[in-house]
mmCIF file of the N, C-alpha and C atoms, coordinates in Angstrom:
data_MODEL
# 
_entry.id   MODEL 
# 
loop_
_atom_site.group_PDB 
_atom_site.id 
_atom_site.type_symbol 
_atom_site.label_atom_id 
_atom_site.label_alt_id 
_atom_site.label_comp_id 
_atom_site.label_asym_id 
_atom_site.label_entity_id 
_atom_site.label_seq_id 
_atom_site.pdbx_PDB_ins_code 
_atom_site.Cartn_x 
_atom_site.Cartn_y 
_atom_site.Cartn_z 
_atom_site.occupancy 
_atom_site.B_iso_or_equiv 
_atom_site.pdbx_formal_charge 
_atom_site.auth_seq_id 
_atom_site.auth_comp_id 
_atom_site.auth_asym_id 
_atom_site.auth_atom_id 
_atom_site.pdbx_PDB_model_num 
ATOM 1   N N  . MET A 1 1  ? 0.949   -1.061  -0.112 1.00 0.00 ? 1  MET A N  1 
ATOM 2   C CA . MET A 1 1  ? 0.145   0.091   0.132  1.00 0.00 ? 1  MET A CA 1 
ATOM 3   C C  . MET A 1 1  ? 1.059   1.192   0.001  1.00 0.00 ? 1  MET A C  1 
ATOM 4   N N  . ALA A 1 2  ? 0.622   2.049   -0.869 1.00 0.00 ? 2  ALA A N  1 
ATOM 5   C CA . ALA A 1 2  ? 1.746   3.225   -1.014 1.00 0.00 ? 2  ALA A CA 1 
ATOM 6   C C  . ALA A 1 2  ? 1.327   4.255   -0.067 1.00 0.00 ? 2  ALA A C  1 
ATOM 7   N N  . GLY A 1 3  ? 2.548   4.587   0.622  1.00 0.00 ? 3  GLY A N  1 
ATOM 8   C CA . GLY A 1 3  ? 2.167   5.658   1.513  1.00 0.00 ? 3  GLY A CA 1 
ATOM 9   C C  . GLY A 1 3  ? 1.706   5.475   2.896  1.00 0.00 ? 3  GLY A C  1 
ATOM 10  N N  . ILE A 1 4  ? 1.253   4.282   3.171  1.00 0.00 ? 4  ILE A N  1 
ATOM 11  C CA . ILE A 1 4  ? 0.541   3.989   4.270  1.00 0.00 ? 4  ILE A CA 1 
ATOM 12  C C  . ILE A 1 4  ? 1.338   2.929   5.117  1.00 0.00 ? 4  ILE A C  1 
ATOM 13  N N  . GLU A 1 5  ? 1.698   3.405   6.476  1.00 0.00 ? 5  GLU A N  1 
ATOM 14  C CA . GLU A 1 5  ? 2.303   2.514   7.256  1.00 0.00 ? 5  GLU A CA 1 
ATOM 15  C C  . GLU A 1 5  ? 1.340   1.763   8.361  1.00 0.00 ? 5  GLU A C  1 
ATOM 16  N N  . ILE A 1 6  ? 1.319   0.572   8.323  1.00 0.00 ? 6  ILE A N  1 
ATOM 17  C CA . ILE A 1 6  ? 0.444   -0.141  9.309  1.00 0.00 ? 6  ILE A CA 1 
ATOM 18  C C  . ILE A 1 6  ? 1.242   -1.088  10.130 1.00 0.00 ? 6  ILE A C  1 
ATOM 19  N N  . ASP A 1 7  ? 1.215   -1.261  11.321 1.00 0.00 ? 7  ASP A N  1 
ATOM 20  C CA . ASP A 1 7  ? 1.869   -1.973  12.090 1.00 0.00 ? 7  ASP A CA 1 
ATOM 21  C C  . ASP A 1 7  ? 1.659   -3.553  11.763 1.00 0.00 ? 7  ASP A C  1 
ATOM 22  N N  . ASP A 1 8  ? 2.487   -4.506  12.070 1.00 0.00 ? 8  ASP A N  1 
ATOM 23  C CA . ASP A 1 8  ? 2.261   -5.917  11.650 1.00 0.00 ? 8  ASP A CA 1 
ATOM 24  C C  . ASP A 1 8  ? 1.171   -6.673  12.075 1.00 0.00 ? 8  ASP A C  1 
ATOM 25  N N  . THR A 1 9  ? 0.792   -6.412  13.461 1.00 0.00 ? 9  THR A N  1 
ATOM 26  C CA . THR A 1 9  ? -0.332  -7.038  13.996 1.00 0.00 ? 9  THR A CA 1 
ATOM 27  C C  . THR A 1 9  ? -1.579  -6.708  13.116 1.00 0.00 ? 9  THR A C  1 
ATOM 28  N N  . THR A 1 10 ? -1.690  -5.199  12.835 1.00 0.00 ? 10 THR A N  1 
ATOM 29  C CA . THR A 1 10 ? -2.977  -4.896  12.045 1.00 0.00 ? 10 THR A CA 1 
ATOM 30  C C  . THR A 1 10 ? -3.059  -5.552  10.873 1.00 0.00 ? 10 THR A C  1 
ATOM 31  N N  . VAL A 1 11 ? -1.738  -5.532  10.075 1.00 0.00 ? 11 VAL A N  1 
ATOM 32  C CA . VAL A 1 11 ? -1.740  -6.127  8.851  1.00 0.00 ? 11 VAL A CA 1 
ATOM 33  C C  . VAL A 1 11 ? -1.957  -7.435  8.725  1.00 0.00 ? 11 VAL A C  1 
ATOM 34  N N  . ALA A 1 12 ? -1.598  -8.191  9.737  1.00 0.00 ? 12 ALA A N  1 
ATOM 35  C CA . ALA A 1 12 ? -1.843  -9.710  9.904  1.00 0.00 ? 12 ALA A CA 1 
ATOM 36  C C  . ALA A 1 12 ? -3.397  -9.886  10.067 1.00 0.00 ? 12 ALA A C  1 
ATOM 37  N N  . THR A 1 13 ? -4.023  -9.068  10.960 1.00 0.00 ? 13 THR A N  1 
ATOM 38  C CA . THR A 1 13 ? -5.510  -9.147  11.203 1.00 0.00 ? 13 THR A CA 1 
ATOM 39  C C  . THR A 1 13 ? -6.275  -8.930  9.942  1.00 0.00 ? 13 THR A C  1 
ATOM 40  N N  . LEU A 1 14 ? -5.924  -7.759  9.217  1.00 0.00 ? 14 LEU A N  1 
ATOM 41  C CA . LEU A 1 14 ? -6.521  -7.509  7.951  1.00 0.00 ? 14 LEU A CA 1 
ATOM 42  C C  . LEU A 1 14 ? -6.249  -8.631  6.812  1.00 0.00 ? 14 LEU A C  1 
ATOM 43  N N  . GLN A 1 15 ? -5.266  -9.150  6.842  1.00 0.00 ? 15 GLN A N  1 
ATOM 44  C CA . GLN A 1 15 ? -4.911  -10.138 5.863  1.00 0.00 ? 15 GLN A CA 1 
ATOM 45  C C  . GLN A 1 15 ? -5.721  -11.406 6.161  1.00 0.00 ? 15 GLN A C  1 
ATOM 46  N N  . ALA A 1 16 ? -5.823  -11.820 7.536  1.00 0.00 ? 16 ALA A N  1 
ATOM 47  C CA . ALA A 1 16 ? -6.698  -12.866 7.729  1.00 0.00 ? 16 ALA A CA 1 
ATOM 48  C C  . ALA A 1 16 ? -7.975  -12.717 7.476  1.00 0.00 ? 16 ALA A C  1 
ATOM 49  N N  . LEU A 1 17 ? -8.614  -11.469 7.670  1.00 0.00 ? 17 LEU A N  1 
ATOM 50  C CA . LEU A 1 17 ? -9.930  -11.080 7.214  1.00 0.00 ? 17 LEU A CA 1 
ATOM 51  C C  . LEU A 1 17 ? -10.170 -11.290 5.839  1.00 0.00 ? 17 LEU A C  1 
ATOM 52  N N  . ALA A 1 18 ? -9.211  -10.583 4.993  1.00 0.00 ? 18 ALA A N  1 
ATOM 53  C CA . ALA A 1 18 ? -9.353  -10.875 3.492  1.00 0.00 ? 18 ALA A CA 1 
ATOM 54  C C  . ALA A 1 18 ? -9.249  -12.144 3.187  1.00 0.00 ? 18 ALA A C  1 
ATOM 55  N N  . ASP A 1 19 ? -8.271  -13.114 3.685  1.00 0.00 ? 19 ASP A N  1 
ATOM 56  C CA . ASP A 1 19 ? -8.436  -14.539 3.226  1.00 0.00 ? 19 ASP A CA 1 
ATOM 57  C C  . ASP A 1 19 ? -9.655  -15.106 3.675  1.00 0.00 ? 19 ASP A C  1 
ATOM 58  N N  . GLU A 1 20 ? -10.116 -14.897 4.868  1.00 0.00 ? 20 GLU A N  1 
ATOM 59  C CA . GLU A 1 20 ? -11.318 -15.395 5.073  1.00 0.00 ? 20 GLU A CA 1 
ATOM 60  C C  . GLU A 1 20 ? -12.529 -15.169 4.148  1.00 0.00 ? 20 GLU A C  1 
ATOM 61  N N  . ALA A 1 21 ? -12.539 -13.790 3.634  1.00 0.00 ? 21 ALA A N  1 
ATOM 62  C CA . ALA A 1 21 ? -13.494 -13.509 2.617  1.00 0.00 ? 21 ALA A CA 1 
ATOM 63  C C  . ALA A 1 21 ? -13.076 -13.884 1.343  1.00 0.00 ? 21 ALA A C  1 
ATOM 64  N N  . GLY A 1 22 ? -11.855 -14.748 1.073  1.00 0.00 ? 22 GLY A N  1 
ATOM 65  C CA . GLY A 1 22 ? -11.499 -15.175 -0.152 1.00 0.00 ? 22 GLY A CA 1 
ATOM 66  C C  . GLY A 1 22 ? -11.246 -13.820 -1.104 1.00 0.00 ? 22 GLY A C  1 
ATOM 67  N N  . LEU A 1 23 ? -10.673 -12.864 -0.517 1.00 0.00 ? 23 LEU A N  1 
ATOM 68  C CA . LEU A 1 23 ? -10.182 -11.719 -1.368 1.00 0.00 ? 23 LEU A CA 1 
ATOM 69  C C  . LEU A 1 23 ? -8.925  -11.352 -1.262 1.00 0.00 ? 23 LEU A C  1 
ATOM 70  N N  . PRO A 1 24 ? -8.389  -10.633 -2.205 1.00 0.00 ? 24 PRO A N  1 
ATOM 71  C CA . PRO A 1 24 ? -6.909  -9.975  -2.048 1.00 0.00 ? 24 PRO A CA 1 
ATOM 72  C C  . PRO A 1 24 ? -7.051  -8.863  -1.090 1.00 0.00 ? 24 PRO A C  1 
ATOM 73  N N  . LEU A 1 25 ? -5.990  -8.544  -0.234 1.00 0.00 ? 25 LEU A N  1 
ATOM 74  C CA . LEU A 1 25 ? -6.103  -7.618  0.870  1.00 0.00 ? 25 LEU A CA 1 
ATOM 75  C C  . LEU A 1 25 ? -6.675  -6.319  0.310  1.00 0.00 ? 25 LEU A C  1 
ATOM 76  N N  . GLU A 1 26 ? -6.003  -5.835  -0.819 1.00 0.00 ? 26 GLU A N  1 
ATOM 77  C CA . GLU A 1 26 ? -6.462  -4.590  -1.538 1.00 0.00 ? 26 GLU A CA 1 
ATOM 78  C C  . GLU A 1 26 ? -8.022  -4.532  -1.776 1.00 0.00 ? 26 GLU A C  1 
ATOM 79  N N  . THR A 1 27 ? -8.304  -5.608  -2.418 1.00 0.00 ? 27 THR A N  1 
ATOM 80  C CA . THR A 1 27 ? -9.872  -5.604  -2.602 1.00 0.00 ? 27 THR A CA 1 
ATOM 81  C C  . THR A 1 27 ? -10.725 -5.580  -1.536 1.00 0.00 ? 27 THR A C  1 
ATOM 82  N N  . TYR A 1 28 ? -10.245 -6.430  -0.453 1.00 0.00 ? 28 TYR A N  1 
ATOM 83  C CA . TYR A 1 28 ? -10.911 -6.341  0.863  1.00 0.00 ? 28 TYR A CA 1 
ATOM 84  C C  . TYR A 1 28 ? -10.983 -4.943  1.430  1.00 0.00 ? 28 TYR A C  1 
ATOM 85  N N  . LEU A 1 29 ? -10.012 -4.240  1.475  1.00 0.00 ? 29 LEU A N  1 
ATOM 86  C CA . LEU A 1 29 ? -10.033 -2.870  1.976  1.00 0.00 ? 29 LEU A CA 1 
ATOM 87  C C  . LEU A 1 29 ? -10.651 -1.977  1.145  1.00 0.00 ? 29 LEU A C  1 
ATOM 88  N N  . THR A 1 30 ? -10.736 -2.063  -0.072 1.00 0.00 ? 30 THR A N  1 
ATOM 89  C CA . THR A 1 30 ? -11.739 -1.375  -0.815 1.00 0.00 ? 30 THR A CA 1 
ATOM 90  C C  . THR A 1 30 ? -13.191 -1.501  -0.488 1.00 0.00 ? 30 THR A C  1 
ATOM 91  N N  . ARG A 1 31 ? -13.397 -2.817  -0.293 1.00 0.00 ? 31 ARG A N  1 
ATOM 92  C CA . ARG A 1 31 ? -14.821 -3.136  -0.019 1.00 0.00 ? 31 ARG A CA 1 
ATOM 93  C C  . ARG A 1 31 ? -15.188 -2.559  1.543  1.00 0.00 ? 31 ARG A C  1 
ATOM 94  N N  . VAL A 1 32 ? -14.164 -2.672  2.412  1.00 0.00 ? 32 VAL A N  1 
ATOM 95  C CA . VAL A 1 32 ? -14.350 -2.271  3.840  1.00 0.00 ? 32 VAL A CA 1 
ATOM 96  C C  . VAL A 1 32 ? -14.620 -0.682  3.806  1.00 0.00 ? 32 VAL A C  1 
ATOM 97  N N  . ALA A 1 33 ? -13.973 0.064   2.968  1.00 0.00 ? 33 ALA A N  1 
ATOM 98  C CA . ALA A 1 33 ? -14.005 1.413   2.650  1.00 0.00 ? 33 ALA A CA 1 
ATOM 99  C C  . ALA A 1 33 ? -15.398 1.778   2.190  1.00 0.00 ? 33 ALA A C  1 
ATOM 100 N N  . GLU A 1 34 ? -15.841 1.219   1.216  1.00 0.00 ? 34 GLU A N  1 
ATOM 101 C CA . GLU A 1 34 ? -16.947 1.374   0.622  1.00 0.00 ? 34 GLU A CA 1 
ATOM 102 C C  . GLU A 1 34 ? -18.232 1.124   1.726  1.00 0.00 ? 34 GLU A C  1 
ATOM 103 N N  . GLU A 1 35 ? -18.113 0.037   2.446  1.00 0.00 ? 35 GLU A N  1 
ATOM 104 C CA . GLU A 1 35 ? -19.108 -0.250  3.497  1.00 0.00 ? 35 GLU A CA 1 
ATOM 105 C C  . GLU A 1 35 ? -19.350 0.877   4.571  1.00 0.00 ? 35 GLU A C  1 
ATOM 106 N N  . LYS A 1 36 ? -18.086 1.306   4.836  1.00 0.00 ? 36 LYS A N  1 
ATOM 107 C CA . LYS A 1 36 ? -17.862 2.398   5.931  1.00 0.00 ? 36 LYS A CA 1 
ATOM 108 C C  . LYS A 1 36 ? -18.623 3.728   5.271  1.00 0.00 ? 36 LYS A C  1 
ATOM 109 N N  . GLN A 1 37 ? -18.477 3.972   3.892  1.00 0.00 ? 37 GLN A N  1 
ATOM 110 C CA . GLN A 1 37 ? -19.195 5.152   3.284  1.00 0.00 ? 37 GLN A CA 1 
ATOM 111 C C  . GLN A 1 37 ? -20.647 5.102   3.288  1.00 0.00 ? 37 GLN A C  1 
ATOM 112 N N  . ARG A 1 38 ? -21.031 3.724   3.123  1.00 0.00 ? 38 ARG A N  1 
ATOM 113 C CA . ARG A 1 38 ? -22.594 3.529   3.069  1.00 0.00 ? 38 ARG A CA 1 
ATOM 114 C C  . ARG A 1 38 ? -23.135 3.705   4.491  1.00 0.00 ? 38 ARG A C  1 
ATOM 115 N N  . GLU A 1 39 ? -22.431 3.051   5.420  1.00 0.00 ? 39 GLU A N  1 
ATOM 116 C CA . GLU A 1 39 ? -22.783 3.177   6.846  1.00 0.00 ? 39 GLU A CA 1 
ATOM 117 C C  . GLU A 1 39 ? -22.907 4.803   7.238  1.00 0.00 ? 39 GLU A C  1 
ATOM 118 N N  . ARG A 1 40 ? -21.926 5.618   6.761  1.00 0.00 ? 40 ARG A N  1 
ATOM 119 C CA . ARG A 1 40 ? -21.974 7.047   7.083  1.00 0.00 ? 40 ARG A CA 1 
ATOM 120 C C  . ARG A 1 40 ? -23.143 7.631   6.402  1.00 0.00 ? 40 ARG A C  1 
ATOM 121 N N  . ALA A 1 41 ? -23.385 7.260   5.071  1.00 0.00 ? 41 ALA A N  1 
ATOM 122 C CA . ALA A 1 41 ? -24.522 7.876   4.470  1.00 0.00 ? 41 ALA A CA 1 
ATOM 123 C C  . ALA A 1 41 ? -25.692 7.547   5.419  1.00 0.00 ? 41 ALA A C  1 
ATOM 124 N N  . LEU A 1 42 ? -26.008 6.202   5.471  1.00 0.00 ? 42 LEU A N  1 
ATOM 125 C CA . LEU A 1 42 ? -27.273 5.709   6.128  1.00 0.00 ? 42 LEU A CA 1 
ATOM 126 C C  . LEU A 1 42 ? -27.300 6.467   7.445  1.00 0.00 ? 42 LEU A C  1 
ATOM 127 N N  . ALA A 1 43 ? -26.316 6.671   8.210  1.00 0.00 ? 43 ALA A N  1 
ATOM 128 C CA . ALA A 1 43 ? -26.465 7.350   9.536  1.00 0.00 ? 43 ALA A CA 1 
ATOM 129 C C  . ALA A 1 43 ? -26.941 8.811   9.413  1.00 0.00 ? 43 ALA A C  1 
ATOM 130 N N  . LYS A 1 44 ? -26.273 9.258   8.305  1.00 0.00 ? 44 LYS A N  1 
ATOM 131 C CA . LYS A 1 44 ? -26.813 10.870  8.023  1.00 0.00 ? 44 LYS A CA 1 
ATOM 132 C C  . LYS A 1 44 ? -28.215 10.966  7.681  1.00 0.00 ? 44 LYS A C  1 
ATOM 133 N N  . GLY A 1 45 ? -28.547 9.825   6.764  1.00 0.00 ? 45 GLY A N  1 
ATOM 134 C CA . GLY A 1 45 ? -30.024 9.682   6.350  1.00 0.00 ? 45 GLY A CA 1 
ATOM 135 C C  . GLY A 1 45 ? -30.913 9.504   7.579  1.00 0.00 ? 45 GLY A C  1 
ATOM 136 N N  . ALA A 1 46 ? -30.567 8.588   8.230  1.00 0.00 ? 46 ALA A N  1 
ATOM 137 C CA . ALA A 1 46 ? -31.394 8.374   9.583  1.00 0.00 ? 46 ALA A CA 1 
ATOM 138 C C  . ALA A 1 46 ? -31.491 9.719   10.499 1.00 0.00 ? 46 ALA A C  1 
ATOM 139 N N  . GLU A 1 47 ? -30.452 10.388  10.617 1.00 0.00 ? 47 GLU A N  1 
ATOM 140 C CA . GLU A 1 47 ? -30.504 11.540  11.394 1.00 0.00 ? 47 GLU A CA 1 
ATOM 141 C C  . GLU A 1 47 ? -31.380 12.543  10.887 1.00 0.00 ? 47 GLU A C  1 
ATOM 142 N N  . ALA A 1 48 ? -31.296 12.698  9.613  1.00 0.00 ? 48 ALA A N  1 
ATOM 143 C CA . ALA A 1 48 ? -32.186 13.716  8.819  1.00 0.00 ? 48 ALA A CA 1 
ATOM 144 C C  . ALA A 1 48 ? -33.566 13.252  8.984  1.00 0.00 ? 48 ALA A C  1 
ATOM 145 N N  . PHE A 1 49 ? -33.858 12.056  8.833  1.00 0.00 ? 49 PHE A N  1 
ATOM 146 C CA . PHE A 1 49 ? -35.201 11.377  9.131  1.00 0.00 ? 49 PHE A CA 1 
ATOM 147 C C  . PHE A 1 49 ? -35.721 11.742  10.348 1.00 0.00 ? 49 PHE A C  1 
ATOM 148 N N  . ARG A 1 50 ? -34.898 11.323  11.292 1.00 0.00 ? 50 ARG A N  1 
ATOM 149 C CA . ARG A 1 50 ? -35.441 11.733  12.744 1.00 0.00 ? 50 ARG A CA 1 
ATOM 150 C C  . ARG A 1 50 ? -35.623 13.148  12.877 1.00 0.00 ? 50 ARG A C  1 
ATOM 151 N N  . ARG A 1 51 ? -34.951 13.849  12.532 1.00 0.00 ? 51 ARG A N  1 
ATOM 152 C CA . ARG A 1 51 ? -35.039 15.310  12.708 1.00 0.00 ? 51 ARG A CA 1 
ATOM 153 C C  . ARG A 1 51 ? -36.666 15.845  12.056 1.00 0.00 ? 51 ARG A C  1 
ATOM 154 N N  . VAL A 1 52 ? -36.745 15.192  10.832 1.00 0.00 ? 52 VAL A N  1 
ATOM 155 C CA . VAL A 1 52 ? -38.075 15.576  9.951  1.00 0.00 ? 52 VAL A CA 1 
ATOM 156 C C  . VAL A 1 52 ? -39.177 14.972  11.009 1.00 0.00 ? 52 VAL A C  1 
ATOM 157 N N  . ILE A 1 53 ? -39.145 13.933  11.242 1.00 0.00 ? 53 ILE A N  1 
ATOM 158 C CA . ILE A 1 53 ? -40.344 13.316  11.904 1.00 0.00 ? 53 ILE A CA 1 
ATOM 159 C C  . ILE A 1 53 ? -40.446 13.766  13.596 1.00 0.00 ? 53 ILE A C  1 
ATOM 160 N N  . SER A 1 54 ? -39.668 14.594  13.991 1.00 0.00 ? 54 SER A N  1 
ATOM 161 C CA . SER A 1 54 ? -39.712 15.059  15.255 1.00 0.00 ? 54 SER A CA 1 
ATOM 162 C C  . SER A 1 54 ? -40.294 16.437  15.223 1.00 0.00 ? 54 SER A C  1 
ATOM 163 N N  . ASP A 1 55 ? -40.722 16.906  14.024 1.00 0.00 ? 55 ASP A N  1 
ATOM 164 C CA . ASP A 1 55 ? -41.331 18.178  13.879 1.00 0.00 ? 55 ASP A CA 1 
ATOM 165 C C  . ASP A 1 55 ? -42.693 17.807  13.417 1.00 0.00 ? 55 ASP A C  1 
ATOM 166 N N  . PRO A 1 56 ? -43.669 18.018  14.503 1.00 0.00 ? 56 PRO A N  1 
ATOM 167 C CA . PRO A 1 56 ? -45.207 17.761  14.137 1.00 0.00 ? 56 PRO A CA 1 
ATOM 168 C C  . PRO A 1 56 ? -45.804 18.472  12.974 1.00 0.00 ? 56 PRO A C  1 
ATOM 169 N N  . GLU A 1 57 ? -45.137 19.688  12.662 1.00 0.00 ? 57 GLU A N  1 
ATOM 170 C CA . GLU A 1 57 ? -45.803 20.474  11.505 1.00 0.00 ? 57 GLU A CA 1 
ATOM 171 C C  . GLU A 1 57 ? -45.324 19.668  10.289 1.00 0.00 ? 57 GLU A C  1 
ATOM 172 N N  . THR A 1 58 ? -44.290 19.212  10.124 1.00 0.00 ? 58 THR A N  1 
ATOM 173 C CA . THR A 1 58 ? -43.640 18.588  9.034  1.00 0.00 ? 58 THR A CA 1 
ATOM 174 C C  . THR A 1 58 ? -44.500 17.348  8.933  1.00 0.00 ? 58 THR A C  1 
ATOM 175 N N  . VAL A 1 59 ? -44.718 16.557  9.838  1.00 0.00 ? 59 VAL A N  1 
ATOM 176 C CA . VAL A 1 59 ? -45.219 15.174  9.734  1.00 0.00 ? 59 VAL A CA 1 
ATOM 177 C C  . VAL A 1 59 ? -46.955 15.524  9.362  1.00 0.00 ? 59 VAL A C  1 
ATOM 178 N N  . ALA A 1 60 ? -47.378 16.697  10.049 1.00 0.00 ? 60 ALA A N  1 
ATOM 179 C CA . ALA A 1 60 ? -48.826 16.946  9.595  1.00 0.00 ? 60 ALA A CA 1 
ATOM 180 C C  . ALA A 1 60 ? -48.927 17.327  8.075  1.00 0.00 ? 60 ALA A C  1 
ATOM 181 N N  . ALA A 1 61 ? -48.027 18.047  7.658  1.00 0.00 ? 61 ALA A N  1 
ATOM 182 C CA . ALA A 1 61 ? -48.017 18.441  6.327  1.00 0.00 ? 61 ALA A CA 1 
ATOM 183 C C  . ALA A 1 61 ? -47.910 17.254  5.250  1.00 0.00 ? 61 ALA A C  1 
ATOM 184 N N  . PHE A 1 62 ? -46.935 16.324  5.765  1.00 0.00 ? 62 PHE A N  1 
ATOM 185 C CA . PHE A 1 62 ? -46.832 15.029  5.005  1.00 0.00 ? 62 PHE A CA 1 
ATOM 186 C C  . PHE A 1 62 ? -47.878 14.179  4.919  1.00 0.00 ? 62 PHE A C  1 
ATOM 187 N N  . ASP A 1 63 ? -48.598 14.085  6.247  1.00 0.00 ? 63 ASP A N  1 
ATOM 188 C CA . ASP A 1 63 ? -49.846 13.373  6.216  1.00 0.00 ? 63 ASP A CA 1 
ATOM 189 C C  . ASP A 1 63 ? -51.093 13.961  5.313  1.00 0.00 ? 63 ASP A C  1 
ATOM 190 N N  . ALA A 1 64 ? -51.164 15.434  5.325  1.00 0.00 ? 64 ALA A N  1 
ATOM 191 C CA . ALA A 1 64 ? -52.026 15.825  4.591  1.00 0.00 ? 64 ALA A CA 1 
ATOM 192 C C  . ALA A 1 64 ? -51.781 15.777  3.210  1.00 0.00 ? 64 ALA A C  1 
ATOM 193 N N  . GLU A 1 65 ? -50.675 15.719  2.806  1.00 0.00 ? 65 GLU A N  1 
ATOM 194 C CA . GLU A 1 65 ? -50.308 15.528  1.310  1.00 0.00 ? 65 GLU A CA 1 
ATOM 195 C C  . GLU A 1 65 ? -50.423 14.080  0.862  1.00 0.00 ? 65 GLU A C  1 
ATOM 196 N N  . TYR A 1 66 ? -49.895 12.996  1.639  1.00 0.00 ? 66 TYR A N  1 
ATOM 197 C CA . TYR A 1 66 ? -49.836 11.648  1.106  1.00 0.00 ? 66 TYR A CA 1 
ATOM 198 C C  . TYR A 1 66 ? -50.779 10.818  2.135  1.00 0.00 ? 66 TYR A C  1 
ATOM 199 N N  . GLY A 1 67 ? -51.613 11.288  3.058  1.00 0.00 ? 67 GLY A N  1 
ATOM 200 C CA . GLY A 1 67 ? -52.325 10.679  3.902  1.00 0.00 ? 67 GLY A CA 1 
ATOM 201 C C  . GLY A 1 67 ? -51.672 9.999   5.012  1.00 0.00 ? 67 GLY A C  1 
ATOM 202 N N  . GLY A 1 68 ? -52.369 10.129  6.292  1.00 0.00 ? 68 GLY A N  1 
ATOM 203 C CA . GLY A 1 68 ? -51.775 9.671   7.324  1.00 0.00 ? 68 GLY A CA 1 
ATOM 204 C C  . GLY A 1 68 ? -51.773 8.045   7.511  1.00 0.00 ? 68 GLY A C  1 
ATOM 205 N N  . PRO A 1 69 ? -51.128 7.767   8.622  1.00 0.00 ? 69 PRO A N  1 
ATOM 206 C CA . PRO A 1 69 ? -51.093 6.284   8.676  1.00 0.00 ? 69 PRO A CA 1 
ATOM 207 C C  . PRO A 1 69 ? -52.705 5.721   8.743  1.00 0.00 ? 69 PRO A C  1 
ATOM 208 N N  . ALA A 1 70 ? -52.805 4.436   8.055  1.00 0.00 ? 70 ALA A N  1 
ATOM 209 C CA . ALA A 1 70 ? -54.052 3.577   8.027  1.00 0.00 ? 70 ALA A CA 1 
ATOM 210 C C  . ALA A 1 70 ? -54.431 3.417   9.348  1.00 0.00 ? 70 ALA A C  1 
ATOM 211 N N  . GLN A 1 71 ? -55.774 3.871   9.487  1.00 0.00 ? 71 GLN A N  1 
ATOM 212 C CA . GLN A 1 71 ? -56.363 3.582   10.982 1.00 0.00 ? 71 GLN A CA 1 
ATOM 213 C C  . GLN A 1 71 ? -56.975 2.106   10.856 1.00 0.00 ? 71 GLN A C  1 
ATOM 214 N N  . VAL A 1 72 ? -56.503 1.168   11.553 1.00 0.00 ? 72 VAL A N  1 
ATOM 215 C CA . VAL A 1 72 ? -56.928 -0.293  11.735 1.00 0.00 ? 72 VAL A CA 1 
ATOM 216 C C  . VAL A 1 72 ? -58.068 -0.488  12.624 1.00 0.00 ? 72 VAL A C  1 
ATOM 217 N N  . ALA A 1 73 ? -59.219 -0.736  12.138 1.00 0.00 ? 73 ALA A N  1 
ATOM 218 C CA . ALA A 1 73 ? -60.404 -0.914  13.212 1.00 0.00 ? 73 ALA A CA 1 
ATOM 219 C C  . ALA A 1 73 ? -60.115 -2.346  13.816 1.00 0.00 ? 73 ALA A C  1 
ATOM 220 N N  . HIS A 1 74 ? -60.245 -2.382  14.998 1.00 0.00 ? 74 HIS A N  1 
ATOM 221 C CA . HIS A 1 74 ? -60.213 -3.458  15.895 1.00 0.00 ? 74 HIS A CA 1 
ATOM 222 C C  . HIS A 1 74 ? -61.501 -4.116  16.088 1.00 0.00 ? 74 HIS A C  1 
ATOM 223 N N  . ALA A 1 75 ? -61.694 -5.411  15.615 1.00 0.00 ? 75 ALA A N  1 
ATOM 224 C CA . ALA A 1 75 ? -63.040 -5.963  15.803 1.00 0.00 ? 75 ALA A CA 1 
ATOM 225 C C  . ALA A 1 75 ? -62.933 -6.764  17.311 1.00 0.00 ? 75 ALA A C  1 
ATOM 226 N N  . PRO A 1 76 ? -63.987 -6.841  17.917 1.00 0.00 ? 76 PRO A N  1 
ATOM 227 C CA . PRO A 1 76 ? -63.934 -7.464  19.249 1.00 0.00 ? 76 PRO A CA 1 
ATOM 228 C C  . PRO A 1 76 ? -63.447 -8.841  19.133 1.00 0.00 ? 76 PRO A C  1 
ATOM 229 N N  . GLN A 1 77 ? -62.614 -9.431  20.125 1.00 0.00 ? 77 GLN A N  1 
ATOM 230 C CA . GLN A 1 77 ? -62.231 -10.738 20.072 1.00 0.00 ? 77 GLN A CA 1 
ATOM 231 C C  . GLN A 1 77 ? -62.955 -11.544 21.129 1.00 0.00 ? 77 GLN A C  1 
ATOM 232 N N  . ALA A 1 78 ? -63.251 -12.808 20.742 1.00 0.00 ? 78 ALA A N  1 
ATOM 233 C CA . ALA A 1 78 ? -63.783 -13.759 21.463 1.00 0.00 ? 78 ALA A CA 1 
ATOM 234 C C  . ALA A 1 78 ? -62.826 -13.938 22.858 1.00 0.00 ? 78 ALA A C  1 
ATOM 235 N N  . ALA A 1 79 ? -63.282 -14.246 23.972 1.00 0.00 ? 79 ALA A N  1 
ATOM 236 C CA . ALA A 1 79 ? -62.534 -14.491 25.121 1.00 0.00 ? 79 ALA A CA 1 
ATOM 237 C C  . ALA A 1 79 ? -62.326 -16.083 25.051 1.00 0.00 ? 79 ALA A C  1 
# 
């Protein structure tokens, strides 16, 4: 790896993980980096989603535009 110094223990661990996945180390690390980017994007999206749904006005506007949650009628159940 050009310009990156990693201690031998970490290299051995990464190599073992790559071997277990049946991939060359470089390919394995590329996939790990891509996975971490996806995780970060999902975390940002989840944060934005939580922010939006915590605003009652936004939720009300969404429900008005697209319909609120379906109301399920509960039938009496036999004992």
